[in-house]
mmCIF file of N, CA and C in Angstrom:
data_model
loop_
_atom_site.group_PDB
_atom_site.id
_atom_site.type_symbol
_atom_site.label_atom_id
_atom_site.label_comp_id
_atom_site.label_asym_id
_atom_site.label_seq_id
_atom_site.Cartn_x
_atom_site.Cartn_y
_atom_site.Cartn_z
ATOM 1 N N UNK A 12 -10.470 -5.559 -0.625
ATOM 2 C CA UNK A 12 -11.602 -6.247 -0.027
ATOM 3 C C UNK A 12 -11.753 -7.693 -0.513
ATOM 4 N N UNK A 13 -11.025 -8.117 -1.786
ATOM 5 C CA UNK A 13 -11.546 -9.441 -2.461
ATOM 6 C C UNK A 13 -11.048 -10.332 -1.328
ATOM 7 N N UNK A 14 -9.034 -10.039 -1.122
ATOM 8 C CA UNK A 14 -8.799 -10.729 -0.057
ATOM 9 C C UNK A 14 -9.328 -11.411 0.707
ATOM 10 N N UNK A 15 -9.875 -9.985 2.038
ATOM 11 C CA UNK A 15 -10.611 -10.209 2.919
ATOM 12 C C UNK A 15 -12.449 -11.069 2.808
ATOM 13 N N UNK A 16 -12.713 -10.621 2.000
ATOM 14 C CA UNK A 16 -13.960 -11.636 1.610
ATOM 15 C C UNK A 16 -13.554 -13.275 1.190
ATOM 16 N N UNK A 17 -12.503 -13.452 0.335
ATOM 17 C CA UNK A 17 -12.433 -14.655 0.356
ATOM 18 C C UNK A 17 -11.817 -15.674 1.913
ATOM 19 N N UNK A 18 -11.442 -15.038 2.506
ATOM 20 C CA UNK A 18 -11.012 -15.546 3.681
ATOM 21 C C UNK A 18 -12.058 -15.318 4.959
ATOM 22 N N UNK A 19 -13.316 -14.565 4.642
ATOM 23 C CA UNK A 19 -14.382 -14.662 5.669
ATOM 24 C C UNK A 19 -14.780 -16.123 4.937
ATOM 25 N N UNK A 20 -15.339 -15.882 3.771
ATOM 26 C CA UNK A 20 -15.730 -17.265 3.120
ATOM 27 C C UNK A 20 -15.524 -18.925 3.723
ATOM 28 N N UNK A 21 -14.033 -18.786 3.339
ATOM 29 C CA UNK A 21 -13.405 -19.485 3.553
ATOM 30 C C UNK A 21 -13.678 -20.487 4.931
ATOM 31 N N UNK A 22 -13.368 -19.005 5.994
ATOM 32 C CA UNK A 22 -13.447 -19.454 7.493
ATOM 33 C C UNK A 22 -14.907 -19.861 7.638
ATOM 34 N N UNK A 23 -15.447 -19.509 7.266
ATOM 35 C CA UNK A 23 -17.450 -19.860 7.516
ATOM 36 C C UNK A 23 -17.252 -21.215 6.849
ATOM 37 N N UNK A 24 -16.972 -21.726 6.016
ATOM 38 C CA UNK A 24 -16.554 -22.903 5.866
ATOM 39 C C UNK A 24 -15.780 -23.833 6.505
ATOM 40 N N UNK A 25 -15.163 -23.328 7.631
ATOM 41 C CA UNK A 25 -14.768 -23.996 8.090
ATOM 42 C C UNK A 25 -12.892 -24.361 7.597
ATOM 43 N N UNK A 26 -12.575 -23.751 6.299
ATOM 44 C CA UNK A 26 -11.480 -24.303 5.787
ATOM 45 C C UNK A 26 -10.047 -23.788 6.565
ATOM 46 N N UNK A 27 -10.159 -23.073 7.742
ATOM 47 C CA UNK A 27 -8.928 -22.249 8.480
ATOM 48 C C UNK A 27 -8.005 -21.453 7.351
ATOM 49 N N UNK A 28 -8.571 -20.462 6.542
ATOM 50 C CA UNK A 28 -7.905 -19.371 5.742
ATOM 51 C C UNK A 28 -6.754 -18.831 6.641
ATOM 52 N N UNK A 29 -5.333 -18.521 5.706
ATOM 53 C CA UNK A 29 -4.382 -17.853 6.218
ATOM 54 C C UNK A 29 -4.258 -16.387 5.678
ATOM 55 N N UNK A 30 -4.997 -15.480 5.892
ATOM 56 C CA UNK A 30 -4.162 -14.012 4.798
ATOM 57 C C UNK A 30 -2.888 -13.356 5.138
ATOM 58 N N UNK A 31 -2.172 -13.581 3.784
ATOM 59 C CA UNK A 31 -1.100 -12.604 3.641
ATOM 60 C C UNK A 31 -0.965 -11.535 3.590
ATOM 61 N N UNK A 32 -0.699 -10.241 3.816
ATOM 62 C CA UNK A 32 -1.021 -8.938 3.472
ATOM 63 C C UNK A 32 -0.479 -8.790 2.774
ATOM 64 N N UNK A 33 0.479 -8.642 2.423
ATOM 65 C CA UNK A 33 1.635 -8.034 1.570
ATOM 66 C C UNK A 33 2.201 -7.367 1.601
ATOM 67 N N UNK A 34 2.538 -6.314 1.161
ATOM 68 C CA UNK A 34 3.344 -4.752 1.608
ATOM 69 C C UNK A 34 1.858 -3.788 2.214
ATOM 70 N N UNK A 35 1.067 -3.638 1.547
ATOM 71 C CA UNK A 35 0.237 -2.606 1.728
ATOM 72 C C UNK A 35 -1.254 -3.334 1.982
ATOM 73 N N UNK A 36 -1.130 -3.569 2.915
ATOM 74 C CA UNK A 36 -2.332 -3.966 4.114
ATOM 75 C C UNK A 36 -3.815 -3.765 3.396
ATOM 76 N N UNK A 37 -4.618 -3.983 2.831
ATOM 77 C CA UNK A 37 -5.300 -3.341 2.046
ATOM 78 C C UNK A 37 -5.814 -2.502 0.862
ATOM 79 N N UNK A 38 -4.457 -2.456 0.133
ATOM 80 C CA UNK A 38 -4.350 -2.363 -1.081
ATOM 81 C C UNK A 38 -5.164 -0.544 -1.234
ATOM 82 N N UNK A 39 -5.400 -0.183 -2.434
ATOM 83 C CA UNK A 39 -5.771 1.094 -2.756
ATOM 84 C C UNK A 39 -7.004 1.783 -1.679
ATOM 85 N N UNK A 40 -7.561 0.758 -0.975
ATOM 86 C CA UNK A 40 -8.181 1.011 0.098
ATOM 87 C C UNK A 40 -7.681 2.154 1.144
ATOM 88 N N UNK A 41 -6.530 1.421 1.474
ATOM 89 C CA UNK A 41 -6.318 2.102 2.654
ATOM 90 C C UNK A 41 -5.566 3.412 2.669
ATOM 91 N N UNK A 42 -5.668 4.309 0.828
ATOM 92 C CA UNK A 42 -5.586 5.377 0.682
ATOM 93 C C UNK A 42 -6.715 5.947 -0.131
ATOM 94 N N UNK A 43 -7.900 6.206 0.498
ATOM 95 C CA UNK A 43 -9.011 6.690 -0.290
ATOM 96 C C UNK A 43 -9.551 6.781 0.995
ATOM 97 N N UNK A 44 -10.468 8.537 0.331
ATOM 98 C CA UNK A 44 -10.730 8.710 2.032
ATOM 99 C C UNK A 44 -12.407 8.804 1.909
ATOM 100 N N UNK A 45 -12.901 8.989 1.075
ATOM 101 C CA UNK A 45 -14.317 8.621 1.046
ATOM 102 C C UNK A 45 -14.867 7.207 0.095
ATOM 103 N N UNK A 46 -15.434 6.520 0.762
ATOM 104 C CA UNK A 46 -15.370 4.988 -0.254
ATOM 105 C C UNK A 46 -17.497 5.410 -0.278
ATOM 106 N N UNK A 47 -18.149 5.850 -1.312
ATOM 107 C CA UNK A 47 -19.403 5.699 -1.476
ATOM 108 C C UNK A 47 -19.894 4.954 -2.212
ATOM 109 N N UNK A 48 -19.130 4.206 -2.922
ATOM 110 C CA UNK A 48 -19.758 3.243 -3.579
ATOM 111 C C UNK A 48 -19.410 2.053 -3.146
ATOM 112 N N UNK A 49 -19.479 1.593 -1.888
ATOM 113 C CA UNK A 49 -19.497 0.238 -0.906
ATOM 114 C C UNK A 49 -20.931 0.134 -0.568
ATOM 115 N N UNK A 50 -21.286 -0.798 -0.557
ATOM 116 C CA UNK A 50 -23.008 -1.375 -0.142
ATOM 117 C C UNK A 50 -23.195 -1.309 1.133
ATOM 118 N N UNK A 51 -23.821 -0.483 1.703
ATOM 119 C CA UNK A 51 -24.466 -0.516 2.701
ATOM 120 C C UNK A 51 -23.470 0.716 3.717
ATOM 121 N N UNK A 52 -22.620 0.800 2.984
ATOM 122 C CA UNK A 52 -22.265 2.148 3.701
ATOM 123 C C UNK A 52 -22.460 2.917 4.533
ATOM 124 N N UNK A 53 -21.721 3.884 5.507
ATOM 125 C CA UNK A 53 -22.566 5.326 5.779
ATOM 126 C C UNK A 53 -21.862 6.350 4.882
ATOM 127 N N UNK A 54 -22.542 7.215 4.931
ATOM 128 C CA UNK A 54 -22.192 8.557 4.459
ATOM 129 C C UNK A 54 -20.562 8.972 5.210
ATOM 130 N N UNK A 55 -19.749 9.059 4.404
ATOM 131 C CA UNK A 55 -18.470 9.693 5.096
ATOM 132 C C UNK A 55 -17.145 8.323 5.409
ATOM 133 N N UNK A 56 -17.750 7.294 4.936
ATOM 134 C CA UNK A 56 -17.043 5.951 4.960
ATOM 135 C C UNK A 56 -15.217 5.905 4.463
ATOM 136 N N UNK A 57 -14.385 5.832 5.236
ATOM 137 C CA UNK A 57 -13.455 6.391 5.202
ATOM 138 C C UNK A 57 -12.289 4.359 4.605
ATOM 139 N N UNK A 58 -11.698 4.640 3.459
ATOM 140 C CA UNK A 58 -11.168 3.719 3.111
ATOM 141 C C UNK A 58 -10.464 2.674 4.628
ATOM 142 N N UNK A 59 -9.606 3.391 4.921
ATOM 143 C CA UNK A 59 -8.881 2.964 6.223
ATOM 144 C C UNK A 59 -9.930 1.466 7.444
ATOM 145 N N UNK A 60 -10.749 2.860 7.374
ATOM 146 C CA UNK A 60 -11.684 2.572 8.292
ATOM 147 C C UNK A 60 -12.220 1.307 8.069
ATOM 148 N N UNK A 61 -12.800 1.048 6.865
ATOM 149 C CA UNK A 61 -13.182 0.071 5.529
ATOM 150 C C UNK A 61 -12.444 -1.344 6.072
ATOM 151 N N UNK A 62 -11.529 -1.532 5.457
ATOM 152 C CA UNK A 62 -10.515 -2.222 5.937
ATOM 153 C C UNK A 62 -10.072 -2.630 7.317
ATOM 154 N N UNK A 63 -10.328 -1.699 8.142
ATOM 155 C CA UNK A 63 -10.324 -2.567 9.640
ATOM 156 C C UNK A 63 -10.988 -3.245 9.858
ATOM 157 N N UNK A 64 -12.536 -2.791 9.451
ATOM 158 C CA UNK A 64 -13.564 -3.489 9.594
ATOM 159 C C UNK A 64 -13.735 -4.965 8.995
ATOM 160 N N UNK A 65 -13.463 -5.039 8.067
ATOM 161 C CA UNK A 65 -13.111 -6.208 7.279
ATOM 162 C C UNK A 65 -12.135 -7.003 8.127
ATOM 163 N N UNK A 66 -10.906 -6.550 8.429
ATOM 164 C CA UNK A 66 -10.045 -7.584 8.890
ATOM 165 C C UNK A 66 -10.532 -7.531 10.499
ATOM 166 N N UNK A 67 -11.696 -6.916 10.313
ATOM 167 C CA UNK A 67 -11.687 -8.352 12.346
ATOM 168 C C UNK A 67 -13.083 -8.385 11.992
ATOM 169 N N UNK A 68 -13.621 -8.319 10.974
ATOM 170 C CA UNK A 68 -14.789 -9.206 10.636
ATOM 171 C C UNK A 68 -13.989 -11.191 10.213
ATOM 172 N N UNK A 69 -13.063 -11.060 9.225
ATOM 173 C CA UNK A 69 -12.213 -12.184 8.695
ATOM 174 C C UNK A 69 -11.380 -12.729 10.477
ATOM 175 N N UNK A 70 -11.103 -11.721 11.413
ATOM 176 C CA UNK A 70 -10.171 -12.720 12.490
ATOM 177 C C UNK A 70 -11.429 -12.887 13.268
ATOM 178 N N UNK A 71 -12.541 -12.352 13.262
ATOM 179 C CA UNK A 71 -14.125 -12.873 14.276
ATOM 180 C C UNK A 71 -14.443 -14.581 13.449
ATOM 181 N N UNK A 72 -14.206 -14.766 12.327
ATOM 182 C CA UNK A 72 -13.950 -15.938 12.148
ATOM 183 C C UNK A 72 -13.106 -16.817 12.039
ATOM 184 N N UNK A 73 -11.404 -16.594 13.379
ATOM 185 C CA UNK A 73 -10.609 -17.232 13.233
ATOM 186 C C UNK A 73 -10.072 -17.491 11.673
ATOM 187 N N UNK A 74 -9.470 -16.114 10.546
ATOM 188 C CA UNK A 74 -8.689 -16.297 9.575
ATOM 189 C C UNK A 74 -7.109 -15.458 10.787
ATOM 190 N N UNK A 75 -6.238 -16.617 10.296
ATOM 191 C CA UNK A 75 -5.369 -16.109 10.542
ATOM 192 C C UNK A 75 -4.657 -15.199 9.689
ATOM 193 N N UNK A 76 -4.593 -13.643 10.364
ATOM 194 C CA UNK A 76 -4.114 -12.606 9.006
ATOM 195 C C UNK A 76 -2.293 -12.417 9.698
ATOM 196 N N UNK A 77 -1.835 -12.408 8.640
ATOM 197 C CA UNK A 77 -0.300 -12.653 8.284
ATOM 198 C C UNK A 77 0.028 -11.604 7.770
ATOM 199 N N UNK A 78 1.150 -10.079 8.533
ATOM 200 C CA UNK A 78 2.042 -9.579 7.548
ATOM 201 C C UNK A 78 3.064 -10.114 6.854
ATOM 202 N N UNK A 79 3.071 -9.944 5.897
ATOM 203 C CA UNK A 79 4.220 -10.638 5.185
ATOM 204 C C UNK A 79 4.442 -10.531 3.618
ATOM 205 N N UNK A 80 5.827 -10.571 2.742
ATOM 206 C CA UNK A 80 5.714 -10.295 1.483
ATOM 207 C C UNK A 80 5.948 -11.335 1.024
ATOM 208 N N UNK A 81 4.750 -11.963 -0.171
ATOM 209 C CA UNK A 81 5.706 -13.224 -0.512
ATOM 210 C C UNK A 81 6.236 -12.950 -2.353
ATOM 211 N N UNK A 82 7.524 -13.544 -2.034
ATOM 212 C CA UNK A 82 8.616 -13.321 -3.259
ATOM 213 C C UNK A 82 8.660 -14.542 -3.856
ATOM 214 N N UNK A 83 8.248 -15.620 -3.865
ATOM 215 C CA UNK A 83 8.681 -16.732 -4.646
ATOM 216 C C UNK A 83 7.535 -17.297 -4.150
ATOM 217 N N UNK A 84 6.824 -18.067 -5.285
ATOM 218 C CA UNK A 84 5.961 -19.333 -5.087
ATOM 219 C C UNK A 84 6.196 -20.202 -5.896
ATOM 220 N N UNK A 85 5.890 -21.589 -5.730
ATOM 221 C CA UNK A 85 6.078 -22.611 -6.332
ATOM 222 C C UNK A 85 4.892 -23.203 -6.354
ATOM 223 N N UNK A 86 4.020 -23.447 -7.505
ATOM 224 C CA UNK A 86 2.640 -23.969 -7.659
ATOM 225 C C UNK A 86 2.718 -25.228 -8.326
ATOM 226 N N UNK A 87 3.845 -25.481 -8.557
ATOM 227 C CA UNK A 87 3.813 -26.955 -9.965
ATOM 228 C C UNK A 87 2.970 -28.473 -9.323
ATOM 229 N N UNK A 88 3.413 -28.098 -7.934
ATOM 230 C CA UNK A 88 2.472 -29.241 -7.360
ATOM 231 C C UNK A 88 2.057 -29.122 -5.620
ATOM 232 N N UNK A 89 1.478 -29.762 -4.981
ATOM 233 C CA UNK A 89 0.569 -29.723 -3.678
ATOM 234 C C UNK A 89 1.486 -30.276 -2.883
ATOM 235 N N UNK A 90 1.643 -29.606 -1.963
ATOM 236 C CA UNK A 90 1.195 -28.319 -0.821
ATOM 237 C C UNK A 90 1.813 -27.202 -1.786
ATOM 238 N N UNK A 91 0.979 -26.221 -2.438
ATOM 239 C CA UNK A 91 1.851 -25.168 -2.935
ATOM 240 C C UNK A 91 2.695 -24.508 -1.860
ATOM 241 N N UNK A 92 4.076 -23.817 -2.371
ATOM 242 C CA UNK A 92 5.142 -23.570 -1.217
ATOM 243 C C UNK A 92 5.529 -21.739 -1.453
ATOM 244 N N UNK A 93 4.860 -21.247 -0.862
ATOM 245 C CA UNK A 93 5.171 -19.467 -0.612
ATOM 246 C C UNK A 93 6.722 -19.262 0.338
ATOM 247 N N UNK A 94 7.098 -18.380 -0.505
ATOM 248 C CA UNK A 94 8.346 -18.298 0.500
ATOM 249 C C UNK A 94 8.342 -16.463 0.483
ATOM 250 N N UNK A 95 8.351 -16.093 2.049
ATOM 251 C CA UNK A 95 8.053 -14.525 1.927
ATOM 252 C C UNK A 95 9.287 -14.410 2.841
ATOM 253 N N UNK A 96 9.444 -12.579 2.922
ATOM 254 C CA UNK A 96 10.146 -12.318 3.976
ATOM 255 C C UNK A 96 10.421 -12.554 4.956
ATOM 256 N N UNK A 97 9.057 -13.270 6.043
ATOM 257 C CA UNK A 97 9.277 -13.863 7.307
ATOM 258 C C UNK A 97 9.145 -15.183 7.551
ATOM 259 N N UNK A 98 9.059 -16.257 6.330
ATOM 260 C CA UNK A 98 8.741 -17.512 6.467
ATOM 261 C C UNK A 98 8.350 -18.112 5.315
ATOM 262 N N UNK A 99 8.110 -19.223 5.551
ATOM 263 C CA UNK A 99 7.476 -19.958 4.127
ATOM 264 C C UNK A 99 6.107 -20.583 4.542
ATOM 265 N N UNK A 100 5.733 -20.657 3.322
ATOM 266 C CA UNK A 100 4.098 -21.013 3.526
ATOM 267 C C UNK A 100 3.806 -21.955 2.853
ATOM 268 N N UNK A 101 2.620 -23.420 3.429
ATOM 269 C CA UNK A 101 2.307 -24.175 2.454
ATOM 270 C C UNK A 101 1.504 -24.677 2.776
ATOM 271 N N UNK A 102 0.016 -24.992 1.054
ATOM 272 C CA UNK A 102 -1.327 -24.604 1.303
ATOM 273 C C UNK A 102 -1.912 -25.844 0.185
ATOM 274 N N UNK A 103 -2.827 -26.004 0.333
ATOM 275 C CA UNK A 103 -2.890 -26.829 -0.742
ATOM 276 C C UNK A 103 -4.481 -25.955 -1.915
ATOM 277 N N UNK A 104 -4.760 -25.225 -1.297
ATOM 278 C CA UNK A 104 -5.451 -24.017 -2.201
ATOM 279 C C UNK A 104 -5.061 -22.589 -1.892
ATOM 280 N N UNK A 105 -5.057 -22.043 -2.708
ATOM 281 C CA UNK A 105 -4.380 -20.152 -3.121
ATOM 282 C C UNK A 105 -5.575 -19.714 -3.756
ATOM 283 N N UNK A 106 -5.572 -18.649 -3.056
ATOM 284 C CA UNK A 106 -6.569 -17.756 -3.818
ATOM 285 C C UNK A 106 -5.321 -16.222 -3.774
ATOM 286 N N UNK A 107 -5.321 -15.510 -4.891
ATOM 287 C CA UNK A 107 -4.254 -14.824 -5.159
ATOM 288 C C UNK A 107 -4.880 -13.371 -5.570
ATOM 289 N N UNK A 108 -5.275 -12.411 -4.917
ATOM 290 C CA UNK A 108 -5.672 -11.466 -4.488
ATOM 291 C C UNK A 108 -4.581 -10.310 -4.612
ATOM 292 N N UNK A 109 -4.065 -9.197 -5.681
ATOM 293 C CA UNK A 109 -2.561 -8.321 -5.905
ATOM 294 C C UNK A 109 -3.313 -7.253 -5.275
ATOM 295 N N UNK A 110 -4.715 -7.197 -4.970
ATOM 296 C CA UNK A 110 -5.027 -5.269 -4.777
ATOM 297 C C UNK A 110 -4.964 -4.490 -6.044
ATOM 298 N N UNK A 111 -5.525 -3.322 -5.842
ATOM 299 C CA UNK A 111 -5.548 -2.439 -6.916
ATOM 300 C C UNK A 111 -5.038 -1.197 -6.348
ATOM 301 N N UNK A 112 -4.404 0.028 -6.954
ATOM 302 C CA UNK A 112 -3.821 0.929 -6.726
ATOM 303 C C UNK A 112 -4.318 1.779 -7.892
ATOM 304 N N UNK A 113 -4.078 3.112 -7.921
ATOM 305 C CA UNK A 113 -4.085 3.932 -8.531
ATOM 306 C C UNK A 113 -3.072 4.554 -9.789
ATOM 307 N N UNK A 114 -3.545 4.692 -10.542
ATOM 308 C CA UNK A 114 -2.537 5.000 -11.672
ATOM 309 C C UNK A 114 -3.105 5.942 -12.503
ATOM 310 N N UNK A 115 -1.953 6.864 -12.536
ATOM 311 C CA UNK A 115 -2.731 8.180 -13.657
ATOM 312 C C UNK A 115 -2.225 7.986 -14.865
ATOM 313 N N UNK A 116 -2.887 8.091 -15.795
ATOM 314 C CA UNK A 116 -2.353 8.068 -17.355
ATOM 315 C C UNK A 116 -1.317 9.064 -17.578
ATOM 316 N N UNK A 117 -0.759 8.845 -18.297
ATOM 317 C CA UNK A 117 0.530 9.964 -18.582
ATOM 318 C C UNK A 117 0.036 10.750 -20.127
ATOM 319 N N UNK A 118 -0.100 12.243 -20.118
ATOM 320 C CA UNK A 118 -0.242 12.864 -21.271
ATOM 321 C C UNK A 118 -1.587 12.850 -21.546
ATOM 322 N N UNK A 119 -2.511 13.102 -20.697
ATOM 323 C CA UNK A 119 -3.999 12.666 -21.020
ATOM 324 C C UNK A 119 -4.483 14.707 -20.900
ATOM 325 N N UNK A 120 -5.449 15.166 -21.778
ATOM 326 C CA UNK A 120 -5.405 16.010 -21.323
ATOM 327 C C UNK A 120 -7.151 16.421 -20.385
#
């Protein structure tokens, strides 16, 4: 969700946000099937679901959302330069958003 919030932001500003997705479109989101601790919720709020909503709340404000993985960046100086699987990218602000996933401890009892 940080993603997607910083790129509604963004666009309400006026600044034309680009989002990248990355491999996994939504990050730990879009495998969790009841999300109840989101604000304003309903009852039964389904991660997936979550996440759509978000990304055409972010393209209702013209963010352009981008699949794509990016493997190399170069930040040392402006236009920073993303280079992903389907193209290269260049921005002169990044906001850098990895997602969160799930991880079980090993040996916990």
């Amino acid at each position: 969700p940080a993603g997607y919030t910083a790129a509604i932001y963004g666009a309400r500003a006026n600044l034309k946000p680009v989002l990248i997705t990355g491999i996994q479109m939504g990050g730990q989101l879009t495998t969790t099937t009841e999300v109840d601790n989101w604000p304003g919720g309903q009852e039964g709020l389904q991660g997936p679901a979550l996440m759509e909503e978000l990304k055409a709340h972010a393209e209702r404000f013209e963010t352009q959302v981008v699949f794509d993985h990016i493997h190399t960046a170069d930040l040392g100086q402006r236009p920073f330069r993303l280079e992903g699987d389907s193209g290269v990218y260049t921005c002169d602000a990044l906001i850098i958003a990895t997602g969160a996933r799930a991880r079980m401890a090993m040996n916990t009892p």
